[in-house]
Short mmCIF file of C-alpha atoms and ligand atoms in Angstrom, two decimals:
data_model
loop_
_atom_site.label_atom_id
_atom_site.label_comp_id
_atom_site.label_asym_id
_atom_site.label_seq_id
_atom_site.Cartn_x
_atom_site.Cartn_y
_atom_site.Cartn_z
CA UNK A 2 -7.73 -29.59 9.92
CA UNK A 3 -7.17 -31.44 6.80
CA UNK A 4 -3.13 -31.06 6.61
CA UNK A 5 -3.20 -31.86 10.10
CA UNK A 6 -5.11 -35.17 9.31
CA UNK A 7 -2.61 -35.66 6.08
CA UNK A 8 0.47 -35.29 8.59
CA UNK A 9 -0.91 -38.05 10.87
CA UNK A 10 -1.05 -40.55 8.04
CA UNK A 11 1.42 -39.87 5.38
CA UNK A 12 5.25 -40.06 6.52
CA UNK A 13 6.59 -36.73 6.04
CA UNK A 14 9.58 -35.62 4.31
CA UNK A 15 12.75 -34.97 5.75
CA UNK A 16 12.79 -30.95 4.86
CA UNK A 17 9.30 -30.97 6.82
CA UNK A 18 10.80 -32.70 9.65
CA UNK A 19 13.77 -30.24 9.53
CA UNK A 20 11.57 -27.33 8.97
CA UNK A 21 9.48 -28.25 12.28
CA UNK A 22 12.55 -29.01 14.04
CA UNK A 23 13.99 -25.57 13.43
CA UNK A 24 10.44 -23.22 13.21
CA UNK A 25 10.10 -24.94 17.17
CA UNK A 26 13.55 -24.16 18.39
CA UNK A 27 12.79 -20.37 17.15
CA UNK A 28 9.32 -20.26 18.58
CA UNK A 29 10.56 -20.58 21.78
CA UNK A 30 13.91 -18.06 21.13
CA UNK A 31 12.05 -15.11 19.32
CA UNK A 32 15.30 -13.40 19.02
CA UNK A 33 14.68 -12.26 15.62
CA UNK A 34 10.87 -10.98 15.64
CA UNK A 35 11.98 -7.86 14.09
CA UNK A 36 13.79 -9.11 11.13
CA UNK A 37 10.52 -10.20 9.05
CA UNK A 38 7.03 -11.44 8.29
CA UNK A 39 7.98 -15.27 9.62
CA UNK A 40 8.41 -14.52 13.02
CA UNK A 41 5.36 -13.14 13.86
CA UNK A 42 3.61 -15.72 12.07
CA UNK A 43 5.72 -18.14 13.99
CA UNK A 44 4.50 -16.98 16.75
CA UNK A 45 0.65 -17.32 16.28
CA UNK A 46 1.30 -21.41 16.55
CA UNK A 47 2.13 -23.90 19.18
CA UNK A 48 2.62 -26.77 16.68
CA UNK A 49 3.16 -26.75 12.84
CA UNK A 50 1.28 -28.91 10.48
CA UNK A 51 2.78 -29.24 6.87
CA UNK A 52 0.56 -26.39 5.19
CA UNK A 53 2.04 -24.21 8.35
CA UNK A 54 5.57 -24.98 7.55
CA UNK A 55 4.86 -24.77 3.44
CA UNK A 56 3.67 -21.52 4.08
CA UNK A 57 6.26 -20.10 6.22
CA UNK A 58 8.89 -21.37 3.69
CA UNK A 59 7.13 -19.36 1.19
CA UNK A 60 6.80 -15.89 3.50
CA UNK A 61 10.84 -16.47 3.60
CA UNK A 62 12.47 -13.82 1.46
CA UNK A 63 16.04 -15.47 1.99
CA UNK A 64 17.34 -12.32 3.38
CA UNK A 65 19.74 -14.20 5.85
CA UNK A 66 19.63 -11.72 8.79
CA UNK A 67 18.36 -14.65 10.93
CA UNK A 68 21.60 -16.81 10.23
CA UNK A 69 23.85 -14.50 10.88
CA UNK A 70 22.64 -13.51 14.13
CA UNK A 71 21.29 -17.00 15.54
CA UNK A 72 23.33 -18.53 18.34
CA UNK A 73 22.47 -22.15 17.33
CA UNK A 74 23.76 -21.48 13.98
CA UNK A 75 26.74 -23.71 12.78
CA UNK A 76 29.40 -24.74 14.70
CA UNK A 77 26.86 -24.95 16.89
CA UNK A 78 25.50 -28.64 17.69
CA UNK A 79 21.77 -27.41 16.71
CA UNK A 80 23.08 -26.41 13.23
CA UNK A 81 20.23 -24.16 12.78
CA UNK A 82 20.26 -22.86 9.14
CA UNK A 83 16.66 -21.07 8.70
CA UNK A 84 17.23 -19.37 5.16
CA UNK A 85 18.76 -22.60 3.92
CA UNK A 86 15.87 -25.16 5.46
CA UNK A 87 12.87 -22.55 4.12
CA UNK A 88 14.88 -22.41 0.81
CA UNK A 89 14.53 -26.62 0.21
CA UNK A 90 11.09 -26.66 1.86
CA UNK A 91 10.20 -23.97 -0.96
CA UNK A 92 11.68 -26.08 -3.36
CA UNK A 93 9.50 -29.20 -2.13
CA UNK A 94 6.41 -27.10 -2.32
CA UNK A 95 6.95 -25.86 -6.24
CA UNK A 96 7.01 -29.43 -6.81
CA UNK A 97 3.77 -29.97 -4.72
CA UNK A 98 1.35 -27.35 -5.83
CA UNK A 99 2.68 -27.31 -9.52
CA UNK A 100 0.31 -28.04 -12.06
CA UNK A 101 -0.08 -30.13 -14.44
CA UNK A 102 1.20 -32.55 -11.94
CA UNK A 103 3.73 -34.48 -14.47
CA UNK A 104 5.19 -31.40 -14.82
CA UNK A 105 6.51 -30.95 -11.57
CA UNK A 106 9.42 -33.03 -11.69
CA UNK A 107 10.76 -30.55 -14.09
CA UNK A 108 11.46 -28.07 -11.16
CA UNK A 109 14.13 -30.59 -10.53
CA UNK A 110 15.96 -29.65 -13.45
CA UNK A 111 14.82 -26.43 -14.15
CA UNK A 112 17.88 -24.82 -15.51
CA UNK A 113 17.93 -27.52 -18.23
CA UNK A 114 14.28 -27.64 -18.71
CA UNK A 115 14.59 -23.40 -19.26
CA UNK A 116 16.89 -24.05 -21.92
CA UNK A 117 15.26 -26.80 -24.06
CA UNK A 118 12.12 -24.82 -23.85
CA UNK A 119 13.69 -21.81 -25.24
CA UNK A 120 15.36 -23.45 -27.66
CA UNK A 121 12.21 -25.29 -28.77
CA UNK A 122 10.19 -22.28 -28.72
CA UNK A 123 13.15 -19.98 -30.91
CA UNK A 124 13.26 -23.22 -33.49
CA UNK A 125 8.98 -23.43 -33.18
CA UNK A 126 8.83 -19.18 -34.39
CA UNK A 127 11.92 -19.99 -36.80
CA UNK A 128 10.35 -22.77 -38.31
CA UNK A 129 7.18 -20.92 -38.69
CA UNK A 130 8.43 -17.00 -40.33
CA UNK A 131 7.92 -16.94 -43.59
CA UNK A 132 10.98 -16.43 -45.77
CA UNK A 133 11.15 -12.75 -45.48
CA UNK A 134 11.42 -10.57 -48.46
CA UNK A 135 14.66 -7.99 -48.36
CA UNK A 136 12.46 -5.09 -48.44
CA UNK A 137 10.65 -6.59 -45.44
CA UNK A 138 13.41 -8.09 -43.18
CA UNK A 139 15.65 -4.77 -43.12
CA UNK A 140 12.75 -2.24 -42.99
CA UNK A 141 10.80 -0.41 -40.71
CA UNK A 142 7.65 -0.08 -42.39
CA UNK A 143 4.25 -0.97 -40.83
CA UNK A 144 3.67 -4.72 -40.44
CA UNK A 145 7.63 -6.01 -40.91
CA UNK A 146 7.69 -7.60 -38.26
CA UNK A 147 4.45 -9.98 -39.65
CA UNK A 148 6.29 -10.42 -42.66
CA UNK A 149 8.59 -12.27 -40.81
CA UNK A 150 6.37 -14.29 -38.60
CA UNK A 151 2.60 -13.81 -39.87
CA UNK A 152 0.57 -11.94 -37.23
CA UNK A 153 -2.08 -15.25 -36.75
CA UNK A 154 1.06 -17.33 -35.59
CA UNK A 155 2.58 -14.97 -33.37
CA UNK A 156 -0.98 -14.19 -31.48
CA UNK A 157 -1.91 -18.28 -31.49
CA UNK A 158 1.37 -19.35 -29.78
CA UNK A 159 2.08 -16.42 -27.93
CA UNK A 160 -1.97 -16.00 -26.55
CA UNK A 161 -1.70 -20.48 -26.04
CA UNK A 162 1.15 -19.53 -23.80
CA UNK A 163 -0.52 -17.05 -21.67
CA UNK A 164 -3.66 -18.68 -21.17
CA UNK A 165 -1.60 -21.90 -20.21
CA UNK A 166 0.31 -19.94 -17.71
CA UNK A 167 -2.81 -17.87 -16.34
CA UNK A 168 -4.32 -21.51 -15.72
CA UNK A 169 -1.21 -23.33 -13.90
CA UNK A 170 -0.46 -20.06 -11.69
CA UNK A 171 -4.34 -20.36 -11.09
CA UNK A 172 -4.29 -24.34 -10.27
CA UNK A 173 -0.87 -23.28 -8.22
CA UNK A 174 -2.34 -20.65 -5.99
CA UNK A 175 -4.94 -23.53 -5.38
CA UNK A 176 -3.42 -25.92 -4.16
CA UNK A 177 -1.29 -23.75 -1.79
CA UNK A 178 -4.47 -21.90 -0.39
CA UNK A 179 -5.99 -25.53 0.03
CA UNK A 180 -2.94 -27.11 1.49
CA UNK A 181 -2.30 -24.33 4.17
CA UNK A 182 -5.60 -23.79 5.08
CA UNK A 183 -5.67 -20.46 4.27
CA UNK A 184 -9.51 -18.40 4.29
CA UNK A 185 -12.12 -18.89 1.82
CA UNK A 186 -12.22 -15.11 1.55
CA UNK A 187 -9.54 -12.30 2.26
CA UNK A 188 -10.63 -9.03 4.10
CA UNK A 189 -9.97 -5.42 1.90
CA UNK A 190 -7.59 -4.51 4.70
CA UNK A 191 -5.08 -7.89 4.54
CA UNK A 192 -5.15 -7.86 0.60
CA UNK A 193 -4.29 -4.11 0.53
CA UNK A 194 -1.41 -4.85 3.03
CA UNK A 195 -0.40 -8.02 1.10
CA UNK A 196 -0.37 -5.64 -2.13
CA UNK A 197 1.66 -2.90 -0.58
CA UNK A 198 4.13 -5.62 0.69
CA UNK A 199 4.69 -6.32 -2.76
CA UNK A 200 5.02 -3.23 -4.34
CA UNK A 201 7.73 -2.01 -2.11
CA UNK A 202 9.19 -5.72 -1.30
CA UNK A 203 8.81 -4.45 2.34
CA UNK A 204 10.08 -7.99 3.37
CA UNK A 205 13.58 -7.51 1.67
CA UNK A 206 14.01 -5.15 3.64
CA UNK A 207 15.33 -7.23 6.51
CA UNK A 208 13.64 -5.56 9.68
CA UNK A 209 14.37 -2.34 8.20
CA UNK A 210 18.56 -2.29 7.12
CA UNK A 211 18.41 -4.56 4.08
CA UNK A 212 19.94 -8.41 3.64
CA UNK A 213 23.10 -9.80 4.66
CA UNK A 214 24.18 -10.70 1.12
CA UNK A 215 27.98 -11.95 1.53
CA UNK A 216 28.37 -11.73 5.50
CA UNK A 217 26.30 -9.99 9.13
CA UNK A 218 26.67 -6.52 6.85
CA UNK A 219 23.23 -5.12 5.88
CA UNK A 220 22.70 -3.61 2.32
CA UNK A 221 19.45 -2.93 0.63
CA UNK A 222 21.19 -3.16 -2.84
CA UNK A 223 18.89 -6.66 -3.05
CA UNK A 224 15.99 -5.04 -2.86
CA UNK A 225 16.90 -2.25 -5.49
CA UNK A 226 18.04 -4.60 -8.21
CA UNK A 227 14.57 -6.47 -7.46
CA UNK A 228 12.84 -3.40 -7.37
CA UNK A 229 14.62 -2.66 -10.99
CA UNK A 230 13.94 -5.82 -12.01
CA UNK A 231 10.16 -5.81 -11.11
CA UNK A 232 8.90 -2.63 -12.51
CA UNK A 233 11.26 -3.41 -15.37
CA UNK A 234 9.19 -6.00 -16.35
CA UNK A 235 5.97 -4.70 -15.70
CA UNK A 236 7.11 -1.92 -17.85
CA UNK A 237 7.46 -4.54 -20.86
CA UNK A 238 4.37 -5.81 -20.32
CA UNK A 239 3.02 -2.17 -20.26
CA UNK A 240 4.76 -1.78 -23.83
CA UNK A 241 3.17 -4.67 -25.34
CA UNK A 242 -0.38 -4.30 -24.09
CA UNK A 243 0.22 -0.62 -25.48
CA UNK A 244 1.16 -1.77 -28.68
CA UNK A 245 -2.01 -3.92 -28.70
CA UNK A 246 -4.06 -1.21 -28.10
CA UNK A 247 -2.98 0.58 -30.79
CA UNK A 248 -2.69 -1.91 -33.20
CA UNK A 249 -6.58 -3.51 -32.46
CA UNK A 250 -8.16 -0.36 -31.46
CA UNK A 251 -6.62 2.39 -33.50
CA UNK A 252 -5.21 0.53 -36.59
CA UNK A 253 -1.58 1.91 -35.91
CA UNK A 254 0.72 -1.77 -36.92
CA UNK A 255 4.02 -2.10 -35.83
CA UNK A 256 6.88 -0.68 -35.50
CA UNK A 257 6.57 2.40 -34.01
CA UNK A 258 9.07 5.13 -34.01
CA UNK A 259 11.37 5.39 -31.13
CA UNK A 260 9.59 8.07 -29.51
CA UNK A 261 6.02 6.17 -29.74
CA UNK A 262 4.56 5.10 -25.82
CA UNK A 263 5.55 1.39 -26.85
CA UNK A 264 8.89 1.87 -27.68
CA UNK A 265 9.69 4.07 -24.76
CA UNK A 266 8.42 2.23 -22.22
CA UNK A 267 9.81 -0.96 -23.60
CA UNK A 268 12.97 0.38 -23.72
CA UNK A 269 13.19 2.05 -19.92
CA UNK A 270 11.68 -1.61 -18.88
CA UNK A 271 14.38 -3.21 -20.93
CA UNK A 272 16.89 -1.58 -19.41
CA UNK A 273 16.16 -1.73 -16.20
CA UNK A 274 15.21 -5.46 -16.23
CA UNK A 275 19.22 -5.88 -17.66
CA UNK A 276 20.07 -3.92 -14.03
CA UNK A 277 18.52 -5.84 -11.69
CA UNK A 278 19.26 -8.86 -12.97
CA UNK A 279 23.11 -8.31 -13.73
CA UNK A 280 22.78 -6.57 -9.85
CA UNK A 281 20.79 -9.95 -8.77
CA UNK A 282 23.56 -12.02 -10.52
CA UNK A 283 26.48 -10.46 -9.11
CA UNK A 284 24.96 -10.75 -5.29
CA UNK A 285 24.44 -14.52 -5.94
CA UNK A 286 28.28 -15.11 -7.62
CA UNK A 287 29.41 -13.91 -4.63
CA UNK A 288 27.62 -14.66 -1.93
CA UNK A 289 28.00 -16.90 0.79
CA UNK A 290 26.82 -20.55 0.10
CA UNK A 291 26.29 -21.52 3.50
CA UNK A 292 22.71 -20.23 3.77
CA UNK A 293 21.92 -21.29 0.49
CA UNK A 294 20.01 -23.98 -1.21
CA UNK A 295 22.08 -25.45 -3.83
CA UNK A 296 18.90 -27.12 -6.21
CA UNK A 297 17.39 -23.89 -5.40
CA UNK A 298 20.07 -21.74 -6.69
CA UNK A 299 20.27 -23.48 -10.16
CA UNK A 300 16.63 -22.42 -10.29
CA UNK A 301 17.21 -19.09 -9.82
CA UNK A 302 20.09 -18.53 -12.33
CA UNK A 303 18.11 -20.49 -14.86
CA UNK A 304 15.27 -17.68 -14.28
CA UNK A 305 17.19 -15.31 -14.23
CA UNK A 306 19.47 -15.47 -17.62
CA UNK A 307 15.83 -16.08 -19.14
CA UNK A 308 14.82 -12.97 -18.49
CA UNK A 309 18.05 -11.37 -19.41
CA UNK A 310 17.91 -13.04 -22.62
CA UNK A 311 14.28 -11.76 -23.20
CA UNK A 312 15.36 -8.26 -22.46
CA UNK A 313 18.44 -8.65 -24.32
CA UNK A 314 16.83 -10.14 -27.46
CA UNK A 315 14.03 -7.32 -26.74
CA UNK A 316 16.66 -4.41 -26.97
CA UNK A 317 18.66 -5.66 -30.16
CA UNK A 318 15.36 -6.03 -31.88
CA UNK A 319 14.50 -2.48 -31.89
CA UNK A 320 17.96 -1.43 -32.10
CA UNK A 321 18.27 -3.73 -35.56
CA UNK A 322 15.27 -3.38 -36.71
CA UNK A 323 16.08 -1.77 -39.89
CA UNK A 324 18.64 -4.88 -40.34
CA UNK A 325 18.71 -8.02 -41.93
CA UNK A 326 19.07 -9.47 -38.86
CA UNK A 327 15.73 -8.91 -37.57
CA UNK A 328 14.07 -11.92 -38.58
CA UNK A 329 16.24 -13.87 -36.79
CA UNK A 330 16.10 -11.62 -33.80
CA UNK A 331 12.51 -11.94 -33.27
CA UNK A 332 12.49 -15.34 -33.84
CA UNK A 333 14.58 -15.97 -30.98
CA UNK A 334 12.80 -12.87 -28.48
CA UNK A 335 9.57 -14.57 -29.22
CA UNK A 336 10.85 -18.06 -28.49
CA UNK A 337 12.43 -16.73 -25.15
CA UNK A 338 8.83 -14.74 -24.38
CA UNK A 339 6.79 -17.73 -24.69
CA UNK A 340 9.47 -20.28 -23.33
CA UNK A 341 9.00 -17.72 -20.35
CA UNK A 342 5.39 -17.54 -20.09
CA UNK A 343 5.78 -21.32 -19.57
CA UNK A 344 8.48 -21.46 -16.84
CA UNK A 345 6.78 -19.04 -15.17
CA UNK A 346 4.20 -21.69 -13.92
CA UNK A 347 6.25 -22.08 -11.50
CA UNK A 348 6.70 -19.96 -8.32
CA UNK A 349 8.89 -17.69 -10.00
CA UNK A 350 11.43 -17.03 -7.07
CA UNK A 351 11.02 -13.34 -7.86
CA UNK A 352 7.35 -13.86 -8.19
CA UNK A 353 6.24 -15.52 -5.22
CA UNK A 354 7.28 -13.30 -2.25
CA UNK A 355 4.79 -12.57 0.79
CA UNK A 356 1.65 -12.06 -0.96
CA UNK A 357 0.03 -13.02 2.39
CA UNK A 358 -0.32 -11.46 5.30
CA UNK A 359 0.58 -13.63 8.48
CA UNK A 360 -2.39 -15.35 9.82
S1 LIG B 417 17.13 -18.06 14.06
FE1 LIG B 417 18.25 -18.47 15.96
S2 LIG B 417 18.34 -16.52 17.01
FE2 LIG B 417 16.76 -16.35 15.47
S3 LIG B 417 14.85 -16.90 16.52
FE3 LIG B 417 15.65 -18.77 15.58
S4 LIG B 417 16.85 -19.72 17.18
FE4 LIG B 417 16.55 -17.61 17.80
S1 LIG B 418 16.11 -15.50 6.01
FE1 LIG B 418 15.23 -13.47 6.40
S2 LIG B 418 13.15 -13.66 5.62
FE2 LIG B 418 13.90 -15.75 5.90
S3 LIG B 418 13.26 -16.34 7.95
FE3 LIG B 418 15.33 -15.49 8.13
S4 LIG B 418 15.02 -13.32 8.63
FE4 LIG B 418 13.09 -14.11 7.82
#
């Protein structure tokens, strides 16, 4: 057992510590067993090496129905905050697994890292569109939008940024699979049960009623907004590998009209990406802090008003399109897009819920 050995030799940090402390006091409770994927994986150990506890933090959804209901939670002397110990363990493990390694320290100061990104990216695109002509920058004719920024820039950076982040999630999952010992090989069964986990964020479901948000009330509005926000975005990326189809395969260059397979399902994605993450907003603003991870939080609104720039910025576009402000428009959604493709080396915190099954 490799992370076993690891534990014996290198001193362990103090979220570890406080993660074993806590995942031992509820192995022997089981009150909440019902509530989610952690407690029955909980349950399949006696004692916790650091890959255990890593990836228990990570099959936490933060849904809180296990501090509200815990006896031992503060006032009492055992101070047991689950959501809140998972939530800086998770934060310890982005850091861990995240690749390239000098990189990692950015997690620390992700918010701030989103925006200079962003901002480098926007001034990057800016720097490279070509002054556009009037004719160009206000129309809609086929290939405006390379007028502005020439269509061998646009696929170079934008393509640079994929592969990037295809090879750090890639080096990510790695390292985590490594690090909590996980199989060498997944059976059909547990990866189609991992996959329809995901697809209906089962685990936010809190045992069946939803997450305690603000207090011990249940709501599922959590999982909606995620649920909006989710297939919002995989709508988006729907639109664009549309738009590549028909641009490389039948010759058809942007923009399309409004009623073209690109633009609609760009637009319903849009749309509801601005939902969910306005709903996800709003439940954060308000909720309680005492469950939550304060490092971890910044994270998350960082992410978040990312995205709901790039959906933003993605909406105005075609909506001024016709405009003189569309150079600067796309200038801007592309730097987001990219800056995004980047960030999201990271565990996403929308990303990275229970993709695997309990051992
Ligand atoms: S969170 Fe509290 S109530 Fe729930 S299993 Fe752990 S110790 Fe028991
Ligand atoms: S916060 Fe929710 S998902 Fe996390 S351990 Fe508690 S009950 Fe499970």
């Amino acid at each position: 057992m490799r992370s076993a050995e690891v534990h014996l030799r290198v001193p362990e940090s103090a979220g570890l510590q406080q993660g074993r402390r806590l995942v031992e006091i509820c192995n022997a409770c089981r009150y909440c067993e019902g509530y989610c994927a952690v407690f029955p994986a909980i349950e399949l150990r006696r004692q916790f090496t650091s890959g255990d506890l890593s990836y228990l933090a990570n099959l936490c959804h933060d849904c809180r129905a296990c501090y509200y209901s815990c006896q031992y939670a503060p006032p009492h002397e055992f101070a047991l905050n689950l959501p809140k110990a998972f939530s800086d363990l998770r934060l310890e493990t982005y850091e861990r697994y995240a690749w390239p390694r000098p990189l990692a320290a950015l997690f620390r100061r992700n918010g701030i890292a989103a925006s200079v990104l962003a901002l480098l990216c926007t001034v990057l695109f800016a720097w490279m569109a070509k002054t556009p002509s009037r004719s160009a920058a206000g129309s809609e004719n086929a290939g405006a939008f390379y007028a502005v920024v020439s269509e061998g820039v646009m696929i170079a950076i934008s393509g640079a940024a994929f592969l990037f982040a295809l090879l750090a999630l890639a080096m990510g999952l790695r390292n985590f699979w490594r690090d909590t010992n996980s199989p060498s090989a997944l059976d059909a069964p547990s990866l189609l049960a991992a996959f329809k986990d995901v697809f209906t964020l089962r685990n936010l479901g809190g045992g069946g009623d939803g997450c305690n948000n603000h207090d011990e009330s249940f709501s599922q509005t959590r999982r909606y907004f995620h649920h909006s926000l989710f297939y919002g975005f995989l709508l988006c990326f729907a639109s664009t590998y549309t738009a590549a189809v028909y641009e490389h395969i039948f010759g058809w260059i942007s923009p399309y009209p409004f009623l073209s397979l690109p633009v609609l399902l760009g637009t319903v994605g849009g749309a509801a990406m601005l939902v969910g993450i306005a709903g996800l907003l709003q439940i954060k603003v308000t909720a309680d802090p005492g469950p939550a991870s304060k490092l971890l939080l910044d994270i998350d609104y960082s992410f978040l008003v990312l995205l709901f720039v790039a959906a933003a910025t993605g909406l105005l576009l075609l909506a001024m399109r016709s405009t003189a402000a569309m150079g600067g428009l796309l200038a801007v959604h592309l730097g987001v897009i990219v800056s995004l493709f980047l960030i999201f080396t990271s565990p996403a915190p929308s990303s990275r819920r229970a993709t695997i099954s309990p051992r």
